[in-house]
Amino acid sequence: MRPCTVTTVSASTSFPAPRWTSWVRLDDLRGALRNPKEHDLPSIVESISKHGFVDPIIMCDRTERIASGHGRLEALIYMRTHHYDLPAGLVIDEDGEWAVPVQRGWASKDDAHLEAYIILANQLTIAGGWNDKLLAEMLHDIHGADPALFDAIGFTADEMDDLFRQVDPERW
């Protein structure tokens, strides 16, 4: 894997950070050998188009493969292939290639440890659930501020109707 010649960012200049961000060419990123998580590619592409590339890829330094961010990688490859503009949060390297922020400094102990992390990282976001009242308030505010953002949040109309009825049955 060839890192780009873009400055590495660290948490402190007085001592090395245990984690750091480096810029890696999109074509140099390799996914884990096994990743059971499926991705909603159109939604990820839409999110990156609207908000930029916000969440860096996480690399396992032992394997030099992605530990987290497979869906984002797939979306970026799709976007570049389909001639989207460079998303905010990425840079163009010296050869004109898309470069992606990658968090480094973590290494799995073995393949089982890496695969457990891949599953856990995805499961934790699912397991947390929602504070339904606060979620409904935020969705209402977003709809008032920008209906297009509201439409792109990722909930179906039926899911939102159910949420609003549950939180405020008299209003809905």
CSV table of N, CA and C in Angstrom, one decimal:
chain,number,residue,atom,x,y,z
A,1,MET,N,0.8,-1.2,0.0
A,1,MET,CA,0.0,0.0,0.0
A,1,MET,C,0.9,1.2,0.0
A,2,ARG,N,0.7,2.1,-0.9
A,2,ARG,CA,1.4,3.4,-1.0
A,2,ARG,C,0.7,4.5,-0.4
A,3,PRO,N,1.2,5.1,0.7
A,3,PRO,CA,0.6,6.3,1.3
A,3,PRO,C,0.9,7.4,0.4
A,4,CYS,N,0.0,8.4,0.3
A,4,CYS,CA,0.2,9.6,-0.5
A,4,CYS,C,1.2,10.5,0.2
A,5,THR,N,1.7,11.4,-0.5
A,5,THR,CA,2.6,12.4,0.1
A,5,THR,C,1.8,13.6,0.6
A,6,VAL,N,0.9,13.4,1.5
A,6,VAL,CA,0.1,14.4,2.1
A,6,VAL,C,0.4,14.4,3.6
A,7,THR,N,0.5,15.5,4.3
A,7,THR,CA,0.9,15.5,5.7
A,7,THR,C,0.1,14.7,6.5
A,8,THR,N,0.7,13.9,7.4
A,8,THR,CA,0.0,13.1,8.4
A,8,THR,C,-0.4,14.0,9.6
A,9,VAL,N,-1.6,13.8,10.0
A,9,VAL,CA,-2.2,14.5,11.1
A,9,VAL,C,-2.1,13.7,12.4
A,10,SER,N,-1.6,14.3,13.5
A,10,SER,CA,-1.5,13.6,14.8
A,10,SER,C,-2.1,14.4,15.8
A,11,ALA,N,-2.4,13.8,17.0
A,11,ALA,CA,-3.1,14.5,18.1
A,11,ALA,C,-2.1,15.5,18.8
A,12,SER,N,-0.9,15.3,18.7
A,12,SER,CA,0.1,16.1,19.4
A,12,SER,C,1.4,16.2,18.7
A,13,THR,N,2.1,17.3,18.8
A,13,THR,CA,3.4,17.4,18.1
A,13,THR,C,4.5,17.0,19.1
A,14,SER,N,4.2,16.9,20.4
A,14,SER,CA,5.2,16.6,21.4
A,14,SER,C,5.5,15.1,21.5
A,15,PHE,N,4.6,14.3,21.2
A,15,PHE,CA,4.9,12.8,21.2
A,15,PHE,C,3.9,12.2,20.2
A,16,PRO,N,4.3,11.0,19.7
A,16,PRO,CA,3.4,10.3,18.7
A,16,PRO,C,2.1,9.9,19.3
A,17,ALA,N,1.1,10.1,18.5
A,17,ALA,CA,-0.3,9.7,18.9
A,17,ALA,C,-0.4,8.2,18.7
A,18,PRO,N,-1.2,7.5,19.5
A,18,PRO,CA,-1.4,6.0,19.3
A,18,PRO,C,-2.2,5.8,18.0
A,19,ARG,N,-3.0,6.8,17.6
A,19,ARG,CA,-3.8,6.7,16.3
A,19,ARG,C,-3.4,7.9,15.5
A,20,TRP,N,-3.4,7.8,14.2
A,20,TRP,CA,-3.2,8.9,13.4
A,20,TRP,C,-3.9,8.8,12.1
A,21,THR,N,-4.0,9.8,11.3
A,21,THR,CA,-4.7,9.8,10.1
A,21,THR,C,-3.7,10.0,9.0
A,22,SER,N,-3.7,9.1,8.0
A,22,SER,CA,-2.9,9.3,6.8
A,22,SER,C,-3.8,9.2,5.6
A,23,TRP,N,-3.3,9.7,4.5
A,23,TRP,CA,-4.1,9.8,3.2
A,23,TRP,C,-3.6,8.6,2.3
A,24,VAL,N,-4.6,7.8,1.9
A,24,VAL,CA,-4.3,6.6,1.1
A,24,VAL,C,-5.1,6.7,-0.2
A,25,ARG,N,-4.4,6.4,-1.3
A,25,ARG,CA,-5.2,6.4,-2.6
A,25,ARG,C,-6.3,5.4,-2.5
A,26,LEU,N,-7.4,5.8,-3.1
A,26,LEU,CA,-8.6,4.9,-3.1
A,26,LEU,C,-8.3,3.5,-3.7
A,27,ASP,N,-7.5,3.5,-4.7
A,27,ASP,CA,-7.2,2.2,-5.4
A,27,ASP,C,-6.3,1.3,-4.5
A,28,ASP,N,-5.6,1.9,-3.5
A,28,ASP,CA,-4.7,1.1,-2.7
A,28,ASP,C,-5.4,0.5,-1.4
A,29,LEU,N,-6.7,0.9,-1.2
A,29,LEU,CA,-7.4,0.3,-0.1
A,29,LEU,C,-7.9,-1.0,-0.4
A,30,ARG,N,-7.7,-2.0,0.5
A,30,ARG,CA,-8.2,-3.3,0.3
A,30,ARG,C,-9.1,-3.7,1.5
A,31,GLY,N,-10.3,-4.2,1.2
A,31,GLY,CA,-11.2,-4.7,2.2
A,31,GLY,C,-10.7,-5.9,2.9
A,32,ALA,N,-11.4,-6.2,4.1
A,32,ALA,CA,-11.1,-7.4,4.8
A,32,ALA,C,-11.4,-8.6,3.9
A,33,LEU,N,-10.7,-9.7,4.2
A,33,LEU,CA,-11.0,-10.9,3.4
A,33,LEU,C,-12.5,-11.4,3.6
A,34,ARG,N,-13.0,-11.2,4.8
A,34,ARG,CA,-14.4,-11.5,5.0
A,34,ARG,C,-15.1,-10.4,5.8
A,35,ASN,N,-16.2,-10.0,5.2
A,35,ASN,CA,-17.1,-9.0,5.9
A,35,ASN,C,-18.5,-9.3,5.6
A,36,PRO,N,-19.3,-9.7,6.6
A,36,PRO,CA,-20.6,-10.2,6.4
A,36,PRO,C,-21.6,-9.0,6.3
A,37,LYS,N,-21.2,-7.8,6.5
A,37,LYS,CA,-22.2,-6.7,6.5
A,37,LYS,C,-22.5,-6.3,5.1
A,38,GLU,N,-23.8,-6.2,4.8
A,38,GLU,CA,-24.3,-5.7,3.5
A,38,GLU,C,-24.5,-4.2,3.7
A,39,HIS,N,-24.4,-3.5,2.5
A,39,HIS,CA,-24.5,-2.1,2.5
A,39,HIS,C,-25.6,-1.5,1.6
A,40,ASP,N,-26.2,-0.4,2.0
A,40,ASP,CA,-27.2,0.3,1.2
A,40,ASP,C,-26.4,1.3,0.4
A,41,LEU,N,-25.8,0.9,-0.7
A,41,LEU,CA,-24.9,1.7,-1.5
A,41,LEU,C,-25.6,3.0,-1.9
A,42,PRO,N,-26.8,3.1,-2.4
A,42,PRO,CA,-27.4,4.3,-2.8
A,42,PRO,C,-27.5,5.3,-1.6
A,43,SER,N,-27.8,4.8,-0.4
A,43,SER,CA,-27.9,5.7,0.7
A,43,SER,C,-26.5,6.2,1.1
A,44,ILE,N,-25.5,5.4,1.1
A,44,ILE,CA,-24.2,5.8,1.5
A,44,ILE,C,-23.7,6.9,0.4
A,45,VAL,N,-23.9,6.6,-0.8
A,45,VAL,CA,-23.5,7.6,-1.9
A,45,VAL,C,-24.2,8.9,-1.6
A,46,GLU,N,-25.5,8.9,-1.4
A,46,GLU,CA,-26.3,10.1,-1.1
A,46,GLU,C,-25.8,10.8,0.1
A,47,SER,N,-25.5,10.1,1.2
A,47,SER,CA,-24.9,10.7,2.4
A,47,SER,C,-23.6,11.4,2.1
A,48,ILE,N,-22.7,10.7,1.4
A,48,ILE,CA,-21.4,11.3,1.1
A,48,ILE,C,-21.6,12.5,0.2
A,49,SER,N,-22.5,12.5,-0.7
A,49,SER,CA,-22.7,13.6,-1.6
A,49,SER,C,-23.3,14.8,-0.9
A,50,LYS,N,-24.1,14.6,0.1
A,50,LYS,CA,-24.7,15.7,0.9
A,50,LYS,C,-23.8,16.2,2.0
A,51,HIS,N,-23.1,15.3,2.7
A,51,HIS,CA,-22.4,15.7,3.9
A,51,HIS,C,-20.9,15.7,3.7
A,52,GLY,N,-20.4,15.1,2.6
A,52,GLY,CA,-19.0,14.9,2.5
A,52,GLY,C,-18.6,13.6,3.1
A,53,PHE,N,-17.3,13.3,3.0
A,53,PHE,CA,-16.7,12.1,3.6
A,53,PHE,C,-16.3,12.4,5.0
A,54,VAL,N,-17.1,12.0,6.0
A,54,VAL,CA,-17.0,12.5,7.4
A,54,VAL,C,-16.2,11.5,8.3
A,55,ASP,N,-16.5,10.2,8.1
A,55,ASP,CA,-16.0,9.2,8.9
A,55,ASP,C,-14.9,8.4,8.3
A,56,PRO,N,-13.7,8.5,8.8
A,56,PRO,CA,-12.5,7.9,8.1
A,56,PRO,C,-12.6,6.4,8.1
A,57,ILE,N,-11.9,5.8,7.1
A,57,ILE,CA,-11.7,4.4,7.1
A,57,ILE,C,-10.8,4.0,8.2
A,58,ILE,N,-11.0,2.8,8.8
A,58,ILE,CA,-10.1,2.3,9.9
A,58,ILE,C,-9.4,1.2,9.3
A,59,MET,N,-8.0,1.2,9.4
A,59,MET,CA,-7.1,0.2,8.9
A,59,MET,C,-6.6,-0.7,10.0
A,60,CYS,N,-6.5,-2.0,9.7
A,60,CYS,CA,-5.8,-2.9,10.6
A,60,CYS,C,-4.3,-2.9,10.1
A,61,ASP,N,-3.4,-2.4,10.9
A,61,ASP,CA,-2.0,-2.3,10.5
A,61,ASP,C,-1.4,-3.7,10.4
A,62,ARG,N,-1.9,-4.7,11.0
A,62,ARG,CA,-1.3,-6.1,10.9
A,62,ARG,C,-1.6,-6.6,9.5
A,63,THR,N,-2.8,-6.4,9.0
A,63,THR,CA,-3.2,-7.0,7.7
A,63,THR,C,-3.0,-6.0,6.6
A,64,GLU,N,-3.0,-4.7,6.9
A,64,GLU,CA,-3.0,-3.7,5.8
A,64,GLU,C,-4.3,-3.7,5.1
A,65,ARG,N,-5.4,-4.2,5.8
A,65,ARG,CA,-6.7,-4.2,5.2
A,65,ARG,C,-7.7,-3.4,6.1
A,66,ILE,N,-8.8,-3.1,5.5
A,66,ILE,CA,-9.8,-2.3,6.2
A,66,ILE,C,-10.4,-3.1,7.3
A,67,ALA,N,-10.6,-2.4,8.5
A,67,ALA,CA,-11.3,-3.0,9.6
A,67,ALA,C,-12.7,-2.4,9.7
A,68,SER,N,-12.9,-1.2,9.2
A,68,SER,CA,-14.2,-0.5,9.3
A,68,SER,C,-14.2,0.5,8.1
A,69,GLY,N,-15.3,0.5,7.4
A,69,GLY,CA,-15.5,1.4,6.3
A,69,GLY,C,-15.7,0.8,5.0
A,70,HIS,N,-16.0,-0.5,4.9
A,70,HIS,CA,-16.2,-1.2,3.7
A,70,HIS,C,-17.3,-0.5,2.8
A,71,GLY,N,-18.4,-0.2,3.4
A,71,GLY,CA,-19.5,0.5,2.6
A,71,GLY,C,-19.1,1.8,2.1
A,72,ARG,N,-18.3,2.6,2.9
A,72,ARG,CA,-17.9,3.9,2.4
A,72,ARG,C,-16.9,3.7,1.3
A,73,LEU,N,-16.0,2.7,1.4
A,73,LEU,CA,-15.1,2.5,0.3
A,73,LEU,C,-15.8,2.1,-1.0
A,74,GLU,N,-16.8,1.2,-0.9
A,74,GLU,CA,-17.6,0.8,-2.0
A,74,GLU,C,-18.3,2.0,-2.6
A,75,ALA,N,-18.8,2.9,-1.8
A,75,ALA,CA,-19.5,4.1,-2.3
A,75,ALA,C,-18.5,5.0,-3.0
A,76,LEU,N,-17.3,5.2,-2.5
A,76,LEU,CA,-16.4,6.1,-3.1
A,76,LEU,C,-15.9,5.5,-4.5
A,77,ILE,N,-15.7,4.2,-4.6
A,77,ILE,CA,-15.4,3.6,-5.8
A,77,ILE,C,-16.5,3.9,-6.9
A,78,TYR,N,-17.7,3.7,-6.4
A,78,TYR,CA,-18.9,3.9,-7.3
A,78,TYR,C,-18.9,5.4,-7.7
A,79,MET,N,-18.7,6.3,-6.8
A,79,MET,CA,-18.8,7.7,-7.1
A,79,MET,C,-17.7,8.1,-8.1
A,80,ARG,N,-16.5,7.6,-7.9
A,80,ARG,CA,-15.4,8.0,-8.8
A,80,ARG,C,-15.7,7.4,-10.2
A,81,THR,N,-16.1,6.1,-10.2
A,81,THR,CA,-16.4,5.4,-11.5
A,81,THR,C,-17.5,6.1,-12.3
A,82,HIS,N,-18.5,6.7,-11.6
A,82,HIS,CA,-19.6,7.4,-12.2
A,82,HIS,C,-19.4,8.9,-12.3
A,83,HIS,N,-18.2,9.3,-12.2
A,83,HIS,CA,-17.7,10.7,-12.4
A,83,HIS,C,-18.4,11.7,-11.5
A,84,TYR,N,-18.6,11.4,-10.3
A,84,TYR,CA,-19.1,12.4,-9.3
A,84,TYR,C,-17.9,13.3,-9.0
A,85,ASP,N,-18.2,14.5,-8.5
A,85,ASP,CA,-17.2,15.4,-8.1
A,85,ASP,C,-16.5,14.8,-6.9
A,86,LEU,N,-15.3,15.2,-6.6
A,86,LEU,CA,-14.6,14.8,-5.4
A,86,LEU,C,-15.3,15.2,-4.2
A,87,PRO,N,-15.7,14.2,-3.3
A,87,PRO,CA,-16.5,14.6,-2.1
A,87,PRO,C,-15.6,15.4,-1.2
A,88,ALA,N,-16.3,16.3,-0.5
A,88,ALA,CA,-15.6,17.1,0.6
A,88,ALA,C,-15.0,16.1,1.6
A,89,GLY,N,-13.8,16.3,2.1
A,89,GLY,CA,-13.2,15.4,3.0
A,89,GLY,C,-12.2,14.5,2.4
A,90,LEU,N,-12.1,14.5,1.0
A,90,LEU,CA,-11.1,13.7,0.3
A,90,LEU,C,-10.1,14.8,-0.3
A,91,VAL,N,-9.0,14.3,-0.7
A,91,VAL,CA,-8.0,15.2,-1.5
A,91,VAL,C,-7.6,14.5,-2.7
A,92,ILE,N,-7.1,15.2,-3.6
A,92,ILE,CA,-6.4,14.7,-4.8
A,92,ILE,C,-4.9,14.6,-4.6
A,93,ASP,N,-4.3,13.5,-4.8
A,93,ASP,CA,-2.9,13.4,-4.6
A,93,ASP,C,-2.1,13.9,-5.8
A,94,GLU,N,-0.8,13.8,-5.7
A,94,GLU,CA,0.1,14.4,-6.7
A,94,GLU,C,-0.1,13.8,-8.1
A,95,ASP,N,-0.7,12.6,-8.2
A,95,ASP,CA,-0.9,12.0,-9.5
A,95,ASP,C,-2.4,12.2,-9.9
A,96,GLY,N,-3.2,13.0,-9.2
A,96,GLY,CA,-4.5,13.3,-9.6
A,96,GLY,C,-5.5,12.2,-9.2
A,97,GLU,N,-5.1,11.3,-8.2
A,97,GLU,CA,-6.0,10.3,-7.8
A,97,GLU,C,-6.7,10.7,-6.5
A,98,TRP,N,-7.9,10.1,-6.2
A,98,TRP,CA,-8.6,10.4,-5.0
A,98,TRP,C,-7.8,9.8,-3.8
A,99,ALA,N,-7.6,10.5,-2.8
A,99,ALA,CA,-7.0,10.0,-1.6
A,99,ALA,C,-8.0,10.2,-0.4
A,100,VAL,N,-8.0,9.1,0.4
A,100,VAL,CA,-9.0,9.0,1.5
A,100,VAL,C,-8.3,9.0,2.8
A,101,PRO,N,-9.0,9.7,3.8
A,101,PRO,CA,-8.4,9.7,5.2
A,101,PRO,C,-8.6,8.3,5.8
A,102,VAL,N,-7.5,7.8,6.3
A,102,VAL,CA,-7.5,6.5,6.9
A,102,VAL,C,-6.9,6.6,8.3
A,103,GLN,N,-7.7,6.1,9.3
A,103,GLN,CA,-7.1,6.0,10.7
A,103,GLN,C,-6.2,4.9,10.8
A,104,ARG,N,-5.0,5.1,11.3
A,104,ARG,CA,-4.0,4.1,11.4
A,104,ARG,C,-3.6,4.0,12.9
A,105,GLY,N,-2.8,3.0,13.2
A,105,GLY,CA,-2.3,2.8,14.6
A,105,GLY,C,-3.0,1.7,15.4
A,106,TRP,N,-3.9,0.9,14.8
A,106,TRP,CA,-4.5,-0.2,15.4
A,106,TRP,C,-4.2,-1.4,14.7
A,107,ALA,N,-3.9,-2.5,15.4
A,107,ALA,CA,-3.6,-3.8,14.8
A,107,ALA,C,-4.3,-4.9,15.5
A,108,SER,N,-5.0,-5.7,14.8
A,108,SER,CA,-5.6,-6.9,15.4
A,108,SER,C,-4.6,-7.9,15.8
A,109,LYS,N,-4.9,-8.7,16.8
A,109,LYS,CA,-4.0,-9.7,17.3
A,109,LYS,C,-3.8,-10.9,16.3
A,110,ASP,N,-5.0,-11.2,15.7
A,110,ASP,CA,-5.0,-12.3,14.7
A,110,ASP,C,-6.3,-12.2,13.9
A,111,ASP,N,-6.5,-13.1,13.0
A,111,ASP,CA,-7.7,-12.9,12.1
A,111,ASP,C,-9.0,-13.0,12.9
A,112,ALA,N,-9.1,-13.8,13.9
A,112,ALA,CA,-10.3,-13.9,14.7
A,112,ALA,C,-10.6,-12.6,15.4
A,113,HIS,N,-9.6,-12.0,15.9
A,113,HIS,CA,-9.7,-10.7,16.6
A,113,HIS,C,-10.2,-9.6,15.6
A,114,LEU,N,-9.7,-9.6,14.4
A,114,LEU,CA,-10.1,-8.7,13.4
A,114,LEU,C,-11.5,-8.9,13.0
A,115,GLU,N,-11.9,-10.2,12.7
A,115,GLU,CA,-13.3,-10.4,12.3
A,115,GLU,C,-14.3,-10.2,13.5
A,116,ALA,N,-13.9,-10.4,14.7
A,116,ALA,CA,-14.7,-10.0,15.8
A,116,ALA,C,-14.9,-8.5,15.9
A,117,TYR,N,-13.9,-7.7,15.6
A,117,TYR,CA,-14.0,-6.3,15.6
A,117,TYR,C,-15.0,-5.9,14.4
A,118,ILE,N,-14.8,-6.4,13.3
A,118,ILE,CA,-15.6,-6.1,12.1
A,118,ILE,C,-17.1,-6.3,12.4
A,119,ILE,N,-17.4,-7.4,13.0
A,119,ILE,CA,-18.8,-7.7,13.4
A,119,ILE,C,-19.3,-6.8,14.5
A,120,LEU,N,-18.5,-6.6,15.6
A,120,LEU,CA,-18.8,-5.7,16.7
A,120,LEU,C,-19.0,-4.3,16.3
A,121,ALA,N,-18.2,-3.8,15.4
A,121,ALA,CA,-18.3,-2.4,15.0
A,121,ALA,C,-19.6,-2.1,14.3
A,122,ASN,N,-20.1,-3.1,13.5
A,122,ASN,CA,-21.4,-3.0,12.9
A,122,ASN,C,-22.5,-3.2,13.9
A,123,GLN,N,-22.4,-4.2,14.7
A,123,GLN,CA,-23.5,-4.5,15.7
A,123,GLN,C,-23.7,-3.4,16.7
A,124,LEU,N,-22.7,-2.7,17.1
A,124,LEU,CA,-22.9,-1.7,18.1
A,124,LEU,C,-23.8,-0.6,17.6
A,125,THR,N,-23.7,-0.2,16.4
A,125,THR,CA,-24.6,0.8,15.9
A,125,THR,C,-26.0,0.4,15.8
A,126,ILE,N,-26.2,-0.9,15.6
A,126,ILE,CA,-27.6,-1.5,15.5
A,126,ILE,C,-28.2,-1.6,16.9
A,127,ALA,N,-27.3,-2.0,17.9
A,127,ALA,CA,-27.8,-2.4,19.2
A,127,ALA,C,-28.2,-1.1,20.0
A,128,GLY,N,-27.7,0.0,19.7
A,128,GLY,CA,-28.0,1.2,20.5
A,128,GLY,C,-29.4,1.6,20.5
A,129,GLY,N,-30.1,1.5,19.4
A,129,GLY,CA,-31.5,1.9,19.4
A,129,GLY,C,-31.6,3.4,19.3
A,130,TRP,N,-32.7,4.0,19.6
A,130,TRP,CA,-33.0,5.4,19.6
A,130,TRP,C,-33.7,5.9,20.8
A,131,ASN,N,-33.5,7.1,21.2
A,131,ASN,CA,-34.4,7.9,22.1
A,131,ASN,C,-35.5,8.4,21.2
A,132,ASP,N,-36.7,7.7,21.2
A,132,ASP,CA,-37.7,8.0,20.2
A,132,ASP,C,-38.2,9.4,20.3
A,133,LYS,N,-38.4,10.0,21.5
A,133,LYS,CA,-38.9,11.3,21.6
A,133,LYS,C,-37.9,12.3,21.0
A,134,LEU,N,-36.6,12.2,21.4
A,134,LEU,CA,-35.6,13.1,20.8
A,134,LEU,C,-35.5,12.9,19.3
A,135,LEU,N,-35.5,11.7,18.9
A,135,LEU,CA,-35.4,11.4,17.4
A,135,LEU,C,-36.6,12.1,16.7
A,136,ALA,N,-37.8,12.0,17.2
A,136,ALA,CA,-38.9,12.6,16.5
A,136,ALA,C,-38.8,14.1,16.5
A,137,GLU,N,-38.3,14.7,17.6
A,137,GLU,CA,-38.1,16.2,17.7
A,137,GLU,C,-37.1,16.6,16.6
A,138,MET,N,-36.0,15.9,16.5
A,138,MET,CA,-34.9,16.2,15.6
A,138,MET,C,-35.4,16.1,14.1
A,139,LEU,N,-36.2,15.0,13.8
A,139,LEU,CA,-36.7,14.8,12.5
A,139,LEU,C,-37.7,15.9,12.1
A,140,HIS,N,-38.5,16.3,13.1
A,140,HIS,CA,-39.4,17.4,12.9
A,140,HIS,C,-38.7,18.7,12.5
A,141,ASP,N,-37.6,19.0,13.3
A,141,ASP,CA,-36.8,20.2,13.1
A,141,ASP,C,-36.1,20.2,11.7
A,142,ILE,N,-35.6,19.0,11.4
A,142,ILE,CA,-34.9,18.9,10.1
A,142,ILE,C,-35.9,19.1,9.0
A,143,HIS,N,-37.0,18.5,9.1
A,143,HIS,CA,-38.0,18.6,8.0
A,143,HIS,C,-38.4,20.1,7.8
A,144,GLY,N,-38.5,20.8,9.0
A,144,GLY,CA,-38.8,22.3,8.9
A,144,GLY,C,-37.7,23.1,8.3
A,145,ALA,N,-36.5,22.7,8.5
A,145,ALA,CA,-35.3,23.4,8.0
A,145,ALA,C,-35.0,23.1,6.6
A,146,ASP,N,-35.1,21.8,6.2
A,146,ASP,CA,-34.7,21.4,4.9
A,146,ASP,C,-35.4,20.1,4.5
A,147,PRO,N,-36.5,20.1,3.9
A,147,PRO,CA,-37.2,18.8,3.5
A,147,PRO,C,-36.4,17.9,2.7
A,148,ALA,N,-35.5,18.3,1.9
A,148,ALA,CA,-34.6,17.4,1.1
A,148,ALA,C,-33.7,16.6,2.1
A,149,LEU,N,-33.2,17.2,3.1
A,149,LEU,CA,-32.4,16.5,4.1
A,149,LEU,C,-33.3,15.4,4.8
A,150,PHE,N,-34.4,15.9,5.2
A,150,PHE,CA,-35.4,15.0,5.9
A,150,PHE,C,-35.6,13.7,5.0
A,151,ASP,N,-35.9,13.9,3.7
A,151,ASP,CA,-36.2,12.8,2.8
A,151,ASP,C,-35.0,11.9,2.7
A,152,ALA,N,-33.8,12.3,2.9
A,152,ALA,CA,-32.6,11.5,2.7
A,152,ALA,C,-32.0,10.9,4.0
A,153,ILE,N,-32.8,10.9,5.1
A,153,ILE,CA,-32.2,10.4,6.3
A,153,ILE,C,-32.2,8.9,6.4
A,154,GLY,N,-33.0,8.2,5.7
A,154,GLY,CA,-32.9,6.8,5.7
A,154,GLY,C,-34.0,6.0,6.3
A,155,PHE,N,-35.0,6.7,6.8
A,155,PHE,CA,-36.2,6.1,7.4
A,155,PHE,C,-37.3,6.0,6.3
A,156,THR,N,-38.0,5.0,6.2
A,156,THR,CA,-39.2,5.0,5.3
A,156,THR,C,-40.3,5.8,5.9
A,157,ALA,N,-41.2,6.2,5.0
A,157,ALA,CA,-42.3,7.0,5.5
A,157,ALA,C,-43.1,6.3,6.5
A,158,ASP,N,-43.3,5.0,6.4
A,158,ASP,CA,-44.1,4.2,7.4
A,158,ASP,C,-43.3,4.2,8.7
A,159,GLU,N,-42.0,4.0,8.7
A,159,GLU,CA,-41.2,4.0,9.9
A,159,GLU,C,-41.4,5.4,10.7
A,160,MET,N,-41.4,6.5,9.9
A,160,MET,CA,-41.5,7.8,10.5
A,160,MET,C,-42.9,8.0,11.1
A,161,ASP,N,-43.9,7.6,10.3
A,161,ASP,CA,-45.3,7.7,10.8
A,161,ASP,C,-45.5,6.9,12.1
A,162,ASP,N,-44.9,5.7,12.1
A,162,ASP,CA,-45.0,4.8,13.4
A,162,ASP,C,-44.3,5.5,14.5
A,163,LEU,N,-43.2,6.1,14.3
A,163,LEU,CA,-42.4,6.8,15.3
A,163,LEU,C,-43.2,8.0,15.8
A,164,PHE,N,-43.7,8.8,14.9
A,164,PHE,CA,-44.5,10.0,15.4
A,164,PHE,C,-45.8,9.6,16.1
A,165,ARG,N,-46.4,8.6,15.7
A,165,ARG,CA,-47.7,8.1,16.4
A,165,ARG,C,-47.3,7.6,17.8
A,166,GLN,N,-46.2,6.9,17.9
A,166,GLN,CA,-45.8,6.3,19.2
A,166,GLN,C,-45.4,7.5,20.2
A,167,VAL,N,-44.7,8.5,19.7
A,167,VAL,CA,-44.2,9.6,20.5
A,167,VAL,C,-45.4,10.5,20.9
A,168,ASP,N,-46.3,10.8,20.0
A,168,ASP,CA,-47.3,11.8,20.2
A,168,ASP,C,-48.6,11.3,19.5
A,169,PRO,N,-49.3,10.3,20.1
A,169,PRO,CA,-50.5,9.7,19.5
A,169,PRO,C,-51.6,10.6,19.2
A,170,GLU,N,-51.8,11.7,20.0
A,170,GLU,CA,-52.8,12.6,19.8
A,170,GLU,C,-52.6,13.5,18.6
A,171,ARG,N,-51.4,13.8,18.3
A,171,ARG,CA,-51.0,14.7,17.2
A,171,ARG,C,-51.0,13.9,15.9
A,172,TRP,N,-50.7,12.6,15.9
A,172,TRP,CA,-50.6,11.9,14.7
A,172,TRP,C,-51.7,10.9,14.6
